[in-house]
Amino acid sequence: MGEVMISEENLKKLYINGCDIKKNEPLKYYTSFRIGGSVPLALFPKTLKTFSETLFKLKEYNIPYKILGQGTNLIVSDSDLKFNVLCTKYLNNLKIEKKDNRSLVIEVESGMSLSTLSFLISGWGYSGLEFACGIPGTVGGGIYMNAGAYGGEMKEVVLEVESYDLKNNTIRILKKEDMKFGYRKSIFQEGNLVILSAKILVEKDNQEFIYNKIKEYSTRRWEKQPIDMPSAGSIFKRPKPDFYVGTTIEELGLKGYAIGDAQISTKHAGFIINRGNASFEDVISLIEHVKKIVKESCGVSLEVEPQIWR
Ligand SMILES: Cc1cc2nc3c(=O)[nH]c(=O)nc-3n(C[C@H](O)[C@H](O)[C@H](O)COP(=O)(O)OP(=O)(O)OC[C@H]3O[C@@H](n4cnc5c(N)ncnc54)[C@H](O)[C@@H]3O)c2cc1C
């Protein structure tokens, strides 16, 4: 990759084309952990067309960048960053298509809040996305991570994704079977495809049944997770189906253990929270400490779930 900064002339072109631009922007304001140094440029395309065109231009200018959704699955270095971000926050449109008497296909842009979408669809009496009612972040981030909860996963509801192929500068439609979905995995993690929009299938169901599921999942989340504190969600992936990371960390006496302001949540030991001014190093040191103790005590190697940007 070349220079991090785009020339003033080219920035003006991006702006005129529908991309908001902020220079020297601190990412701590864009991450749920409230940690993150400044990027030279944060770019905010206002339409899908501008998004694609900006992706094309960034490649042409040879500019390093990352795609930013709502930053709820990120651990970002608090040093000055040597890449820019292209943020999907304005890409919120959706179209509804009736598939048959029972089902709807929702075509949604990648920046839409997944949890808002879940509540909207459930409110119309359609089932399928209840599992996502409390998953923070965007539809794009949810597909990238194959986000899931309470037995549901994105791969079950996503029919199709419209993506931008960075290798060939083309728009590519991917079907479910093309997306290599696995536990917190998708083809998008390979780095060549950016999610522009997705088609999601939902089915008509009993309104009260749907409402009760949402109520149950939200209650469980509120009672068990520190959702009112800055965090990046579960810090480790589940290494095998019957291995509960939070319970293990708790049994090893690490609940509440802290390095600086990064602390193993006292509510759910699978979460690290920022109880004030935690630094990137505090979080990384705490992760390493937990990994070491779990490896020594249980012989299990834990893998970090959020993406680490440095
Ligand atoms: C309190 C809390 C609870 C959580 N609970 C859950 C849970 O129950 N289940 C679960 O699975 N996760 C959970 N998470 C993690 C997180 O919410 C999900 O992973 C979410 O899907 C991330 O979406 P995002 O928009 O915030 O992505 P970001 O954090 O912004 O980005 C994550 C990755 O996705 C990439 N990305 C984002 N958008 C696109 C795009 N359009 N195209 C290509 N790449 C893209 C980014 O480049 C980055 O690599 C939780 C997090 C928190 C803070």
CSV table of C-alpha atoms in Angstrom, one decimal, residues 34-267:
chain,number,residue,atom,x,y,z
A,34,ARG,CA,-14.5,3.2,23.5
A,35,ILE,CA,-10.8,2.5,22.6
A,36,GLY,CA,-9.1,3.5,19.3
A,37,GLY,CA,-6.6,6.1,18.0
A,38,SER,CA,-7.1,8.5,15.2
A,39,VAL,CA,-7.3,7.5,11.5
A,40,PRO,CA,-6.0,10.0,9.0
A,41,LEU,CA,-9.4,9.8,7.2
A,42,ALA,CA,-12.9,8.5,8.0
A,43,LEU,CA,-15.1,8.3,4.9
A,44,PHE,CA,-18.8,8.0,5.0
A,45,PRO,CA,-20.5,7.2,1.7
A,46,LYS,CA,-24.1,8.3,1.6
A,47,THR,CA,-25.4,5.8,-1.0
A,48,LEU,CA,-24.5,2.3,-2.1
A,49,LYS,CA,-23.4,3.8,-5.5
A,50,THR,CA,-21.0,6.2,-3.7
A,51,PHE,CA,-19.8,3.3,-1.5
A,52,SER,CA,-18.9,1.2,-4.6
A,53,GLU,CA,-17.3,4.2,-6.4
A,54,THR,CA,-15.3,5.1,-3.3
A,55,LEU,CA,-14.0,1.5,-3.0
A,56,PHE,CA,-12.9,1.8,-6.7
A,57,LYS,CA,-11.2,5.1,-6.0
A,58,LEU,CA,-9.4,3.9,-2.9
A,59,LYS,CA,-7.9,1.1,-4.9
A,60,GLU,CA,-7.0,3.4,-7.8
A,61,TYR,CA,-5.3,5.8,-5.3
A,62,ASN,CA,-3.6,2.8,-3.5
A,63,ILE,CA,-4.9,3.9,-0.1
A,64,PRO,CA,-5.0,1.5,2.9
A,65,TYR,CA,-8.4,1.4,4.6
A,66,LYS,CA,-10.7,-0.9,6.5
A,67,ILE,CA,-14.5,-1.2,6.4
A,68,LEU,CA,-16.2,0.0,9.6
A,69,GLY,CA,-19.7,-0.9,10.6
A,70,GLN,CA,-20.7,0.0,14.2
A,71,GLY,CA,-17.4,-1.1,15.6
A,72,THR,CA,-18.9,-3.5,18.1
A,73,ASN,CA,-16.6,-6.4,17.3
A,74,LEU,CA,-13.3,-4.5,17.2
A,75,ILE,CA,-10.3,-4.0,19.4
A,76,VAL,CA,-8.5,-1.0,18.0
A,77,SER,CA,-5.0,0.2,18.9
A,78,ASP,CA,-4.9,3.6,20.6
A,79,SER,CA,-1.8,4.7,18.7
A,80,ASP,CA,-2.2,6.9,15.6
A,81,LEU,CA,-3.4,4.5,12.9
A,82,LYS,CA,-1.8,4.0,9.5
A,83,PHE,CA,-5.0,3.2,7.7
A,84,ASN,CA,-8.3,5.0,6.9
A,85,VAL,CA,-11.8,3.8,7.5
A,86,LEU,CA,-14.8,3.6,5.2
A,87,CYS,CA,-17.9,3.6,7.4
A,88,THR,CA,-21.3,2.2,6.4
A,89,LYS,CA,-23.3,4.2,8.9
A,90,TYR,CA,-25.4,6.1,6.2
A,91,LEU,CA,-26.3,2.9,4.3
A,92,ASN,CA,-29.6,2.1,5.9
A,93,ASN,CA,-32.2,1.6,3.2
A,94,LEU,CA,-34.4,-1.4,2.8
A,95,LYS,CA,-36.8,-2.8,0.2
A,96,ILE,CA,-39.5,-5.3,1.0
A,97,GLU,CA,-40.6,-7.9,-1.6
A,98,LYS,CA,-43.4,-10.3,-1.0
A,99,LYS,CA,-42.2,-13.8,-1.9
A,100,ASP,CA,-45.4,-15.7,-1.3
A,101,ASN,CA,-48.3,-15.6,1.1
A,102,ARG,CA,-46.1,-16.6,4.0
A,103,SER,CA,-42.7,-15.0,3.4
A,104,LEU,CA,-41.0,-11.7,2.7
A,105,VAL,CA,-37.6,-11.0,1.2
A,106,ILE,CA,-36.0,-7.9,2.8
A,107,GLU,CA,-33.3,-6.3,0.7
A,108,VAL,CA,-31.2,-4.3,3.2
A,109,GLU,CA,-28.1,-2.1,2.9
A,110,SER,CA,-25.1,-3.2,4.9
A,111,GLY,CA,-25.1,-0.3,7.3
A,112,MET,CA,-28.5,-1.0,8.7
A,113,SER,CA,-28.6,-1.8,12.5
A,114,LEU,CA,-29.2,-5.6,12.8
A,115,SER,CA,-31.0,-5.2,16.0
A,116,THR,CA,-33.3,-2.4,14.6
A,117,LEU,CA,-34.0,-4.7,11.6
A,118,SER,CA,-34.8,-7.6,14.0
A,119,PHE,CA,-37.3,-5.4,15.9
A,120,LEU,CA,-38.9,-4.0,12.8
A,121,ILE,CA,-39.5,-7.4,11.2
A,122,SER,CA,-40.7,-8.9,14.4
A,123,GLY,CA,-43.1,-6.0,14.8
A,124,TRP,CA,-44.6,-6.8,11.4
A,125,GLY,CA,-45.3,-10.4,12.5
A,126,TYR,CA,-42.5,-12.0,10.6
A,127,SER,CA,-40.1,-14.5,12.2
A,128,GLY,CA,-36.5,-15.4,11.6
A,129,LEU,CA,-34.4,-12.6,13.0
A,130,GLU,CA,-35.6,-12.7,16.7
A,131,PHE,CA,-32.2,-14.2,17.7
A,132,ALA,CA,-30.5,-10.9,16.5
A,133,CYS,CA,-32.7,-8.6,18.6
A,134,GLY,CA,-29.8,-7.8,21.0
A,135,ILE,CA,-26.8,-8.2,18.7
A,136,PRO,CA,-25.3,-4.8,18.3
A,137,GLY,CA,-23.7,-3.7,15.0
A,138,THR,CA,-24.7,-3.6,11.4
A,139,VAL,CA,-26.2,-6.1,8.9
A,140,GLY,CA,-22.8,-6.1,7.1
A,141,GLY,CA,-20.8,-6.7,10.3
A,142,GLY,CA,-23.3,-9.5,11.2
A,143,ILE,CA,-22.8,-11.3,7.9
A,144,TYR,CA,-19.0,-10.8,8.0
A,145,MET,CA,-19.0,-12.5,11.5
A,146,ASN,CA,-21.9,-14.8,10.9
A,147,ALA,CA,-23.2,-13.4,14.1
A,148,GLY,CA,-25.5,-15.5,16.2
A,149,ALA,CA,-27.2,-15.9,19.5
A,150,TYR,CA,-29.7,-18.2,21.2
A,151,GLY,CA,-29.5,-20.9,18.5
A,152,GLY,CA,-29.8,-18.6,15.5
A,153,GLU,CA,-27.1,-17.4,13.1
A,154,MET,CA,-27.1,-15.0,10.1
A,155,LYS,CA,-26.4,-17.9,7.7
A,156,GLU,CA,-29.9,-19.2,8.3
A,157,VAL,CA,-31.7,-16.0,7.1
A,158,VAL,CA,-29.3,-14.6,4.5
A,159,LEU,CA,-30.4,-15.7,1.0
A,160,GLU,CA,-28.0,-13.6,-1.0
A,161,VAL,CA,-25.4,-10.8,-0.7
A,162,GLU,CA,-24.5,-8.1,-3.2
A,163,SER,CA,-20.8,-7.6,-2.8
A,164,TYR,CA,-18.0,-5.5,-4.3
A,165,ASP,CA,-15.2,-7.7,-5.6
A,166,LEU,CA,-12.0,-5.8,-4.8
A,167,LYS,CA,-9.9,-7.9,-7.0
A,168,ASN,CA,-11.8,-7.4,-10.2
A,169,ASN,CA,-13.7,-4.1,-9.4
A,170,THR,CA,-17.0,-5.8,-10.1
A,171,ILE,CA,-20.3,-6.2,-8.3
A,172,ARG,CA,-20.7,-9.9,-7.4
A,173,ILE,CA,-23.9,-11.6,-6.2
A,174,LEU,CA,-23.2,-14.4,-3.7
A,175,LYS,CA,-25.7,-17.1,-2.8
A,176,LYS,CA,-25.9,-18.6,0.7
A,177,GLU,CA,-23.8,-21.6,-0.4
A,178,ASP,CA,-21.0,-19.4,-1.8
A,179,MET,CA,-20.5,-17.6,1.5
A,180,LYS,CA,-18.5,-20.3,3.4
A,181,PHE,CA,-20.4,-19.7,6.6
A,182,GLY,CA,-19.1,-21.4,9.7
A,183,TYR,CA,-19.0,-20.5,13.4
A,184,ARG,CA,-18.2,-16.7,13.4
A,185,LYS,CA,-16.8,-17.2,9.9
A,186,SER,CA,-17.7,-16.2,6.4
A,187,ILE,CA,-16.0,-15.7,3.0
A,188,PHE,CA,-15.9,-12.0,3.7
A,189,GLN,CA,-13.1,-12.5,6.2
A,190,GLU,CA,-10.8,-13.5,3.4
A,191,GLY,CA,-10.7,-9.8,2.5
A,192,ASN,CA,-11.6,-9.6,-1.2
A,193,LEU,CA,-15.3,-8.9,-1.0
A,194,VAL,CA,-17.1,-6.0,0.6
A,195,ILE,CA,-20.8,-6.4,1.6
A,196,LEU,CA,-23.0,-3.8,-0.1
A,197,SER,CA,-26.4,-5.2,0.7
A,198,ALA,CA,-28.2,-8.5,1.5
A,199,LYS,CA,-31.4,-10.3,0.9
A,200,ILE,CA,-32.9,-11.8,4.1
A,201,LEU,CA,-35.8,-14.2,4.2
A,202,VAL,CA,-38.4,-14.1,7.0
A,203,GLU,CA,-41.7,-16.0,7.5
A,204,LYS,CA,-45.1,-15.0,8.8
A,205,ASP,CA,-45.7,-16.3,12.3
A,206,ASN,CA,-47.8,-15.8,15.4
A,207,GLN,CA,-47.2,-12.3,16.7
A,208,GLU,CA,-47.4,-13.3,20.3
A,209,PHE,CA,-44.9,-16.2,19.8
A,210,ILE,CA,-42.4,-13.8,18.2
A,211,TYR,CA,-42.9,-11.2,20.8
A,212,ASN,CA,-42.3,-13.7,23.6
A,213,LYS,CA,-39.1,-14.9,22.0
A,214,ILE,CA,-37.8,-11.3,21.8
A,215,LYS,CA,-38.8,-10.7,25.4
A,216,GLU,CA,-37.1,-13.9,26.5
A,217,TYR,CA,-33.8,-13.2,24.6
A,218,SER,CA,-33.7,-9.6,25.7
A,219,THR,CA,-34.3,-10.5,29.3
A,220,ARG,CA,-31.6,-13.1,29.3
A,221,ARG,CA,-29.1,-10.7,27.7
A,222,TRP,CA,-29.9,-7.9,30.2
A,223,GLU,CA,-29.6,-10.3,33.1
A,224,LYS,CA,-26.4,-12.1,32.0
A,225,GLN,CA,-24.3,-9.6,30.0
A,226,PRO,CA,-22.7,-6.3,30.8
A,227,ILE,CA,-24.5,-4.6,27.9
A,228,ASP,CA,-24.5,-1.2,29.6
A,229,MET,CA,-20.7,-1.1,29.8
A,230,PRO,CA,-18.2,-0.5,26.9
A,231,SER,CA,-17.0,-3.9,25.5
A,232,ALA,CA,-16.6,-5.8,22.3
A,233,GLY,CA,-19.0,-8.6,23.2
A,234,SER,CA,-17.6,-12.1,23.9
A,235,ILE,CA,-13.9,-11.8,23.9
A,236,PHE,CA,-13.1,-15.4,23.0
A,237,LYS,CA,-14.7,-17.8,20.5
A,238,ARG,CA,-16.1,-21.0,21.9
A,239,PRO,CA,-13.2,-23.5,21.2
A,240,LYS,CA,-15.5,-26.5,21.1
A,241,PRO,CA,-19.3,-27.0,21.4
A,242,ASP,CA,-19.3,-28.1,25.1
A,243,PHE,CA,-16.6,-25.7,26.3
A,244,TYR,CA,-18.2,-22.6,28.0
A,245,VAL,CA,-15.5,-19.9,28.0
A,246,GLY,CA,-17.2,-17.6,30.5
A,247,THR,CA,-17.9,-20.4,33.0
A,248,THR,CA,-14.3,-21.6,32.7
A,249,ILE,CA,-12.8,-18.2,33.3
A,250,GLU,CA,-15.1,-17.7,36.3
A,251,GLU,CA,-14.1,-21.2,37.7
A,252,LEU,CA,-10.5,-20.2,37.4
A,253,GLY,CA,-11.1,-17.3,39.7
A,254,LEU,CA,-10.6,-14.5,37.1
A,255,LYS,CA,-14.0,-12.8,37.3
A,256,GLY,CA,-13.4,-9.2,38.2
A,257,TYR,CA,-9.6,-9.5,37.5
A,258,ALA,CA,-8.3,-6.3,35.9
A,259,ILE,CA,-5.3,-4.8,34.2
A,260,GLY,CA,-5.6,-1.0,34.3
A,261,ASP,CA,-9.2,-0.3,33.4
A,262,ALA,CA,-9.7,-3.4,31.4
A,263,GLN,CA,-11.6,-5.8,33.6
A,264,ILE,CA,-13.1,-9.3,33.3
A,265,SER,CA,-16.8,-8.5,33.7
A,266,THR,CA,-18.2,-9.4,37.1
A,267,LYS,CA,-21.5,-10.1,35.4
